[in-house]
Short mmCIF file of C-alpha atoms and ligand atoms in Angstrom, two decimals:
data_model
loop_
_atom_site.label_atom_id
_atom_site.label_comp_id
_atom_site.label_asym_id
_atom_site.label_seq_id
_atom_site.Cartn_x
_atom_site.Cartn_y
_atom_site.Cartn_z
CA MET A 1 -11.72 17.81 17.06
CA THR A 2 -9.99 14.58 18.11
CA SER A 3 -6.23 14.68 18.06
CA THR A 4 -4.48 11.71 16.50
CA VAL A 5 -2.55 10.72 19.61
CA ASP A 6 -5.70 10.93 21.74
CA ALA A 7 -7.60 8.80 19.25
CA LEU A 8 -5.04 6.11 18.43
CA GLY A 9 -3.17 6.15 21.70
CA ASP A 10 0.54 5.52 22.13
CA GLN A 11 2.70 3.30 24.31
CA ARG A 12 1.29 4.96 27.46
CA THR A 13 -2.39 4.57 26.54
CA PRO A 14 -3.70 1.32 27.99
CA ARG A 15 -6.59 0.85 25.59
CA PRO A 16 -7.84 3.51 23.15
CA ASP A 17 -11.61 3.94 22.82
CA PRO A 18 -12.79 2.10 19.66
CA GLU A 19 -15.42 4.69 18.78
CA ARG A 20 -12.76 7.43 18.75
CA VAL A 21 -10.47 5.20 16.69
CA ALA A 22 -13.31 4.63 14.20
CA ARG A 23 -14.10 8.36 14.03
CA TRP A 24 -10.44 9.20 13.45
CA CYS A 25 -10.23 6.64 10.60
CA ALA A 26 -13.45 7.98 9.05
CA ALA A 27 -11.98 11.49 9.20
CA GLN A 28 -9.14 10.17 6.98
CA GLN A 29 -11.85 8.98 4.53
CA TRP A 30 -11.23 5.33 5.40
CA PRO A 31 -14.46 3.28 5.62
CA VAL A 32 -14.62 1.36 8.91
CA PHE A 33 -16.54 -1.68 10.14
CA PRO A 34 -16.60 -3.57 13.44
CA LEU A 35 -14.55 -6.61 14.45
CA ALA A 36 -15.85 -9.40 16.67
CA PRO A 37 -14.93 -8.69 20.32
CA GLY A 38 -11.34 -9.69 21.04
CA ARG A 39 -10.75 -10.98 17.52
CA LYS A 40 -9.43 -9.77 14.18
CA ILE A 41 -12.34 -11.06 12.10
CA PRO A 42 -15.44 -9.02 11.18
CA MET A 43 -18.58 -9.13 13.33
CA PRO A 44 -20.67 -12.03 12.04
CA GLY A 45 -23.53 -10.97 9.77
CA CYS A 46 -27.22 -11.69 10.29
CA ARG A 47 -28.63 -15.23 9.87
CA ARG A 48 -29.61 -14.58 6.28
CA CYS A 49 -26.14 -13.26 5.31
CA ARG A 50 -23.88 -15.60 7.33
CA HIS A 51 -22.46 -18.46 5.27
CA ASN A 52 -22.48 -20.93 8.15
CA SER A 53 -26.08 -20.27 9.20
CA PRO A 54 -28.95 -22.65 8.31
CA ALA A 55 -30.96 -19.59 7.21
CA TYR A 56 -28.24 -18.48 4.77
CA GLU A 57 -29.60 -17.36 1.40
CA PRO A 58 -26.87 -17.01 -1.22
CA HIS A 59 -26.73 -13.41 -2.49
CA PRO A 60 -24.09 -10.92 -3.50
CA ALA A 61 -22.80 -8.62 -0.76
CA ARG A 62 -23.07 -5.61 -3.03
CA GLY A 63 -26.68 -4.49 -2.91
CA CYS A 64 -27.57 -6.57 0.17
CA PRO A 65 -30.45 -4.75 1.91
CA CYS A 66 -28.77 -5.24 5.32
CA LEU A 67 -26.08 -2.76 4.26
CA ALA A 68 -28.63 -0.15 3.23
CA ASN A 69 -30.29 -0.65 6.63
CA GLY A 70 -27.09 -0.01 8.58
CA GLY A 71 -26.15 -3.65 9.22
CA TRP A 72 -22.53 -4.79 9.38
CA CYS A 73 -23.13 -7.96 7.36
CA HIS A 74 -20.48 -8.88 4.76
CA GLY A 75 -17.35 -7.49 6.45
CA PHE A 76 -15.57 -4.82 4.46
CA TYR A 77 -18.56 -4.29 2.18
CA ALA A 78 -20.23 -2.66 5.20
CA GLY A 79 -17.44 -0.09 5.65
CA THR A 80 -18.84 3.35 6.49
CA LEU A 81 -17.86 6.97 7.15
CA ASP A 82 -21.28 7.77 8.67
CA PRO A 83 -20.90 9.23 12.21
CA ALA A 84 -24.36 8.01 13.31
CA LEU A 85 -23.60 4.45 12.21
CA ILE A 86 -20.18 4.61 13.87
CA ALA A 87 -21.79 5.73 17.15
CA ARG A 88 -24.23 2.82 16.93
CA TRP A 89 -21.73 0.13 15.92
CA TRP A 90 -19.24 1.02 18.63
CA SER A 91 -21.78 1.51 21.41
CA ASP A 92 -20.25 -1.79 22.50
CA PRO A 93 -16.59 -0.86 23.15
CA ARG A 94 -15.45 -4.49 22.99
CA ARG A 95 -15.72 -4.35 19.19
CA GLY A 96 -12.48 -3.56 17.43
CA VAL A 97 -12.12 -1.38 14.33
CA ALA A 98 -11.18 -2.55 10.85
CA VAL A 99 -10.58 -0.44 7.76
CA ALA A 100 -11.72 -1.55 4.27
CA THR A 101 -8.40 -1.05 2.48
CA GLY A 102 -9.77 -1.00 -1.09
CA PRO A 103 -12.27 1.85 -0.79
CA ALA A 104 -9.92 3.63 1.64
CA ARG A 105 -7.37 3.74 -1.23
CA LEU A 106 -4.78 2.17 1.05
CA VAL A 107 -2.04 -0.36 0.40
CA VAL A 108 -0.90 -1.93 3.67
CA ILE A 109 2.12 -4.22 3.87
CA ASP A 110 1.51 -6.76 6.63
CA VAL A 111 4.91 -7.95 7.80
CA ASP A 112 4.73 -11.13 9.86
CA ARG A 113 7.21 -12.33 12.43
CA HIS A 114 6.13 -15.94 12.65
CA THR A 115 8.69 -18.42 13.86
CA THR A 116 8.01 -20.82 10.99
CA THR A 117 10.87 -22.38 9.05
CA PRO A 118 11.91 -20.43 5.93
CA PRO A 119 11.19 -22.09 2.56
CA GLU A 120 13.50 -24.83 1.34
CA ASP A 121 14.88 -22.85 -1.59
CA PRO A 122 15.29 -19.49 0.16
CA GLU A 123 17.47 -17.88 -2.55
CA THR A 124 14.54 -17.79 -4.96
CA ALA A 125 11.48 -18.37 -2.73
CA LEU A 126 11.82 -15.54 -0.21
CA LEU A 127 11.30 -12.76 -2.76
CA PRO A 128 9.65 -13.84 -6.03
CA GLY A 129 11.50 -12.47 -9.04
CA LEU A 130 14.76 -11.89 -7.15
CA THR A 131 17.63 -14.28 -6.63
CA LEU A 132 19.34 -13.68 -3.31
CA ALA A 133 22.92 -14.49 -2.47
CA PRO A 134 23.10 -17.62 -0.23
CA ALA A 135 24.45 -15.59 2.70
CA GLN A 136 21.61 -13.07 2.39
CA ALA A 137 19.00 -15.81 2.18
CA ALA A 138 20.49 -17.66 5.14
CA SER A 139 20.23 -14.54 7.34
CA VAL A 140 16.42 -14.41 7.06
CA ARG A 141 14.37 -15.28 10.16
CA ASP A 142 11.04 -13.56 9.45
CA GLY A 143 9.13 -11.08 7.28
CA VAL A 144 11.00 -8.08 8.68
CA ASP A 145 14.25 -9.51 7.35
CA VAL A 146 12.63 -10.18 3.96
CA LEU A 147 11.28 -6.63 3.67
CA ARG A 148 14.69 -5.22 4.66
CA LEU A 149 16.32 -7.28 1.88
CA LEU A 150 13.78 -5.97 -0.62
CA ALA A 151 14.45 -2.39 0.50
CA ARG A 152 18.20 -2.90 0.29
CA HIS A 153 17.81 -4.31 -3.21
CA HIS A 154 16.19 -0.98 -4.13
CA ARG A 155 18.83 0.96 -2.15
CA GLN A 156 16.33 2.22 0.40
CA ASP A 157 16.69 2.92 4.12
CA ASP A 158 15.34 0.51 6.73
CA PRO A 159 11.57 0.50 6.02
CA VAL A 160 10.49 -0.75 9.45
CA ALA A 161 12.19 1.92 11.55
CA GLY A 162 8.89 3.84 11.72
CA GLU A 163 10.16 6.90 9.82
CA LEU A 164 8.84 5.98 6.38
CA THR A 165 5.09 6.06 6.98
CA LEU A 166 2.36 5.23 9.51
CA THR A 167 3.77 2.06 11.09
CA VAL A 168 1.81 -0.14 13.46
CA ARG A 169 3.11 -2.91 15.71
CA THR A 170 0.71 -5.82 16.05
CA PRO A 171 0.21 -7.83 19.27
CA SER A 172 2.17 -10.70 17.68
CA GLU A 173 5.16 -8.35 17.08
CA GLY A 174 4.36 -8.07 13.37
CA ILE A 175 4.44 -4.72 11.57
CA HIS A 176 1.85 -2.98 9.37
CA LEU A 177 3.17 -0.35 6.96
CA TRP A 178 0.32 1.88 5.75
CA PHE A 179 0.55 3.64 2.36
CA ARG A 180 -1.76 5.69 0.16
CA ALA A 181 -2.36 4.27 -3.32
CA PRO A 182 -1.14 6.66 -6.02
CA ALA A 183 -3.93 8.42 -7.93
CA ARG A 184 -5.65 6.32 -10.60
CA THR A 185 -4.01 3.06 -9.50
CA ARG A 186 -5.70 0.03 -8.00
CA TRP A 187 -3.78 -2.71 -6.17
CA TYR A 188 -4.72 -6.30 -5.45
CA SER A 189 -4.35 -7.96 -2.07
CA SER A 190 -2.01 -10.94 -1.86
CA GLY A 191 -3.78 -14.17 -2.73
CA GLY A 192 -3.88 -17.46 -0.91
CA GLY A 193 -1.30 -18.93 1.40
CA ASP A 194 2.44 -18.46 1.31
CA HIS A 195 3.04 -20.65 -1.70
CA ARG A 196 -0.04 -20.03 -3.82
CA GLY A 197 -1.13 -17.06 -5.86
CA ARG A 198 0.11 -13.51 -5.83
CA ARG A 199 2.66 -12.65 -3.16
CA LEU A 200 5.23 -9.96 -2.47
CA GLY A 201 7.49 -12.14 -0.35
CA TRP A 202 7.70 -14.70 2.42
CA GLN A 203 5.76 -13.46 5.48
CA LEU A 204 4.83 -10.30 3.54
CA ASP A 205 1.10 -9.90 2.95
CA VAL A 206 -0.46 -7.09 0.92
CA ARG A 207 -3.84 -5.65 1.99
CA ALA A 208 -5.46 -3.56 -0.71
CA ASP A 209 -8.51 -4.19 -2.91
CA GLY A 210 -10.88 -6.67 -1.28
CA GLY A 211 -8.95 -6.59 1.98
CA LEU A 212 -9.19 -5.31 5.51
CA ILE A 213 -6.69 -4.15 8.08
CA VAL A 214 -7.04 -3.79 11.83
CA ALA A 215 -6.95 -0.08 12.72
CA PRO A 216 -4.17 1.23 14.97
CA GLY A 217 -5.50 1.61 18.50
CA THR A 218 -7.62 -1.53 18.29
CA THR A 219 -7.35 -4.08 21.10
CA THR A 220 -7.90 -7.81 20.63
CA ALA A 221 -7.48 -10.66 23.09
CA CYS A 222 -3.78 -10.70 22.15
CA GLY A 223 -3.11 -7.02 22.81
CA THR A 224 -3.28 -3.56 21.23
CA TYR A 225 -2.22 -2.51 17.71
CA ARG A 226 0.19 0.36 18.51
CA PRO A 227 1.46 3.05 16.14
CA ILE A 228 5.25 3.28 16.47
CA GLY A 229 7.69 5.97 15.36
CA PRO A 230 6.77 9.60 14.75
CA VAL A 231 4.53 9.29 11.65
CA ARG A 232 0.74 9.14 12.04
CA ARG A 233 -0.38 9.47 8.40
CA PRO A 234 0.24 7.04 5.54
CA ALA A 235 2.84 8.21 3.03
CA LEU A 236 2.29 7.85 -0.70
CA LEU A 237 3.28 4.36 -1.85
CA PRO A 238 6.97 4.85 -2.73
CA VAL A 239 8.17 4.08 -6.25
CA TRP A 240 10.40 1.19 -5.11
CA LEU A 241 7.48 -0.60 -3.45
CA ALA A 242 5.15 0.17 -6.36
CA THR A 243 7.80 -1.36 -8.61
CA ALA A 244 8.06 -4.51 -6.47
CA LEU A 245 4.26 -4.80 -6.21
CA THR A 246 3.89 -4.38 -9.97
CA ALA A 247 6.52 -7.02 -10.63
CA THR A 248 4.64 -9.47 -8.38
CA GLY A 249 1.26 -8.92 -10.08
CA HIS A 250 -0.39 -6.67 -7.47
CA LEU A 251 -1.13 -3.77 -9.83
CA ALA A 252 -4.66 -4.06 -11.27
CA ASP A 253 -5.23 -3.33 -14.94
CA GLU A 254 -8.06 -1.06 -13.91
CA PRO A 255 -8.72 1.76 -13.96
CA PRO A 256 -8.46 1.08 -17.69
CA PRO A 257 -5.97 3.23 -19.57
CA THR A 258 -7.69 6.25 -21.05
CA ALA A 259 -7.07 7.50 -24.57
CA GLN A 260 -4.78 10.04 -22.97
CA GLU A 261 -2.35 7.42 -21.73
CA VAL A 262 0.64 6.38 -23.73
CA LYS A 263 1.47 2.94 -24.97
CA VAL A 264 4.95 1.69 -24.12
CA PRO A 265 6.69 -1.54 -25.10
CA ASN A 266 5.77 -4.51 -22.89
CA ARG A 267 9.47 -5.28 -22.93
CA ALA A 268 10.06 -2.42 -20.47
CA ARG A 269 7.68 -3.88 -17.92
CA ALA A 270 9.12 -7.36 -18.32
CA ALA A 271 12.63 -6.02 -17.90
CA ALA A 272 11.70 -4.20 -14.70
CA ALA A 273 10.07 -7.33 -13.32
CA GLY A 274 13.08 -9.52 -13.87
CA VAL A 275 16.04 -7.48 -12.66
CA PRO A 276 18.45 -10.02 -11.13
CA ASP A 277 20.05 -9.33 -7.78
CA GLN A 278 23.59 -8.69 -8.91
CA HIS A 279 25.66 -5.66 -8.20
CA PRO A 280 25.46 -4.02 -11.63
CA ALA A 281 21.68 -4.48 -11.62
CA ARG A 282 21.37 -3.14 -8.11
CA ASP A 283 23.41 -0.08 -9.02
CA ARG A 284 21.29 0.39 -12.09
CA GLN A 285 18.09 0.26 -10.09
CA GLY A 286 19.43 2.64 -7.44
CA TRP A 287 20.47 5.00 -10.20
CA ALA A 288 16.98 4.84 -11.75
CA GLN A 289 15.27 5.48 -8.40
CA GLN A 290 17.57 8.42 -7.78
CA SER A 291 16.96 9.88 -11.25
CA ALA A 292 13.20 9.58 -10.79
CA ALA A 293 13.30 11.04 -7.27
CA THR A 294 15.27 14.09 -8.42
CA VAL A 295 12.83 15.13 -11.15
CA LEU A 296 9.73 14.30 -9.07
CA GLU A 297 11.11 16.38 -6.20
CA ALA A 298 11.40 19.35 -8.60
CA VAL A 299 7.67 18.98 -9.34
CA ALA A 300 6.81 18.77 -5.63
CA GLU A 301 8.97 21.86 -5.06
CA CYS A 302 6.50 23.89 -7.21
CA GLY A 303 3.79 23.16 -4.64
CA ARG A 304 5.56 25.38 -2.14
CA VAL A 305 4.89 28.43 -4.31
CA SER A 306 1.31 29.42 -5.16
CA GLU A 307 1.19 30.01 -8.92
CA GLY A 308 3.37 29.64 -11.97
CA ALA A 309 6.80 28.62 -10.66
CA GLY A 310 7.43 26.52 -13.76
CA TRP A 311 5.03 23.72 -12.78
CA SER A 312 4.31 22.72 -16.40
CA ALA A 313 7.99 22.69 -17.29
CA ALA A 314 8.87 20.66 -14.20
CA VAL A 315 6.11 18.11 -14.88
CA ASN A 316 7.19 17.86 -18.50
CA ARG A 317 10.85 17.37 -17.57
CA ALA A 318 9.90 14.69 -15.02
CA ALA A 319 7.66 12.88 -17.52
CA TYR A 320 10.40 12.97 -20.14
CA THR A 321 12.94 11.51 -17.70
CA LEU A 322 10.57 8.84 -16.40
CA GLY A 323 9.64 7.97 -19.99
CA GLY A 324 13.32 7.33 -20.64
CA LEU A 325 13.55 5.14 -17.52
CA VAL A 326 10.46 3.20 -18.61
CA ALA A 327 11.90 2.64 -22.08
CA GLY A 328 15.22 1.57 -20.50
CA GLY A 329 13.34 -1.07 -18.50
CA HIS A 330 14.15 0.48 -15.10
CA ILE A 331 10.63 1.43 -13.95
CA PRO A 332 7.23 -0.07 -14.86
CA GLN A 333 5.09 2.32 -16.90
CA PRO A 334 2.07 2.29 -14.53
CA ALA A 335 4.30 3.14 -11.58
CA ALA A 336 5.88 5.99 -13.56
CA HIS A 337 2.50 7.36 -14.62
CA ALA A 338 1.12 7.13 -11.11
CA ALA A 339 4.15 8.77 -9.53
CA LEU A 340 4.04 11.63 -12.04
CA LEU A 341 0.33 12.26 -11.60
CA GLU A 342 0.60 12.17 -7.84
CA ALA A 343 3.53 14.61 -7.79
CA ALA A 344 1.86 16.93 -10.32
CA LEU A 345 -1.48 17.01 -8.47
CA GLY A 346 0.29 17.26 -5.12
CA ALA A 347 1.72 20.58 -6.30
CA ARG A 348 -1.37 21.78 -8.24
CA PRO A 349 -4.44 19.83 -7.06
CA HIS A 350 -6.92 21.43 -9.48
CA LYS A 351 -5.00 20.87 -12.69
CA GLU A 352 -5.78 17.23 -13.41
CA SER A 353 -6.51 17.58 -17.12
CA ALA A 354 -3.44 19.77 -17.72
CA ALA A 355 -1.33 17.30 -15.72
CA LEU A 356 -2.61 14.30 -17.72
CA SER A 357 -1.90 16.04 -20.98
CA ILE A 358 1.65 17.13 -20.04
CA ILE A 359 2.43 13.68 -18.61
CA ARG A 360 1.13 11.99 -21.77
CA SER A 361 3.27 14.02 -24.13
CA GLY A 362 6.32 14.03 -21.82
CA LEU A 363 6.23 10.26 -21.33
CA ALA A 364 5.72 9.69 -25.04
CA ALA A 365 8.70 11.89 -25.89
CA GLY A 366 10.83 10.27 -23.17
CA THR A 367 10.08 6.71 -24.25
CA ARG A 368 11.61 7.45 -27.65
CA ARG A 369 14.98 7.83 -25.91
CA ALA A 370 15.73 5.04 -23.42
CA LEU A 371 17.88 6.13 -20.48
CA HIS A 372 20.74 4.06 -19.07
CA PRO A 373 23.45 4.79 -16.52
CA LYS A 374 26.36 6.70 -18.07
CA ASP A 375 28.84 3.83 -17.83
CA GLU A 376 26.64 1.55 -19.92
CA ARG A 377 26.01 3.88 -22.82
ZN1 ZN B 1 -27.60 -9.43 6.78
ZN1 ZN B 2 -26.52 -9.89 2.99
#
């Protein structure tokens, strides 16, 4: 059994062994594939599968026979948990390890610290959907500052201190925050460059479906990706980040809503996406996060006792409250549903159908009574 510190290394480990890193990732159920020596791009595929080869034959990656034959063609499509394949691929220890974030059910926030000039209209361009105060916007130097502003907007602690989740420092001083995707949710990677397509914020890149992330412990020509802080496992994607990712278009419509899921007004989602950065709004959002956290914690609490312990009642109460927050426009419905299901199954892993049914009726009941902070009623 490989211990995490042995596998991933820490500040004192000069260069962790890539095969052990790959085995540790596979043990977390994260499909791995090799990186070109010294680089953070996948090993090039065979002549037939490589786009820039004269022998290239256009074909879809899915179903490519190379993958069935244990080849690493097509980058993250090759991701594997197979110990024999891992032993073969990393027989050359110069190859780094990458994780296929989509099938690993991971959402990784890649926080850059590039010394590029901030956008010209920083108040609105640093964080899409939010309008920052000029002083706040002017204080931003890099992605770490942007993520801290986003966290503060949601009244959260410093997210890059290493306490929140598995946190990895990159050789270029960037930060990777690793999270688990909530059950039954699928998240898109950020698209295109800084100013095109889907994005969470300036110098903030999202790696999820269709993405890859360099595994902690991997060494490239620039240095080693080092886990920092005490946490070595990804936390569940927190509600505040799920909310921000939903508002910026990163939540996929799939898996499609089942008949069991409730319909809520689109207005709620739109309202959550457009909360302006003013004090009353910020207080409102903090209040909503706190209300949600309190009832979800009560559900998690049931997991510490084996049976009974009012699990159904706690799930129902949480669903009712979150339904009210959804209807009030404080939390997006998919984030509420995902958070509820995750908390319910975290406490009682084998009760998925009961959980879905209680969440459905609780959310439906809650959405008939929108919740607002006391002073606004
Ligand atoms: Zn091939
Ligand atoms: Zn191929």
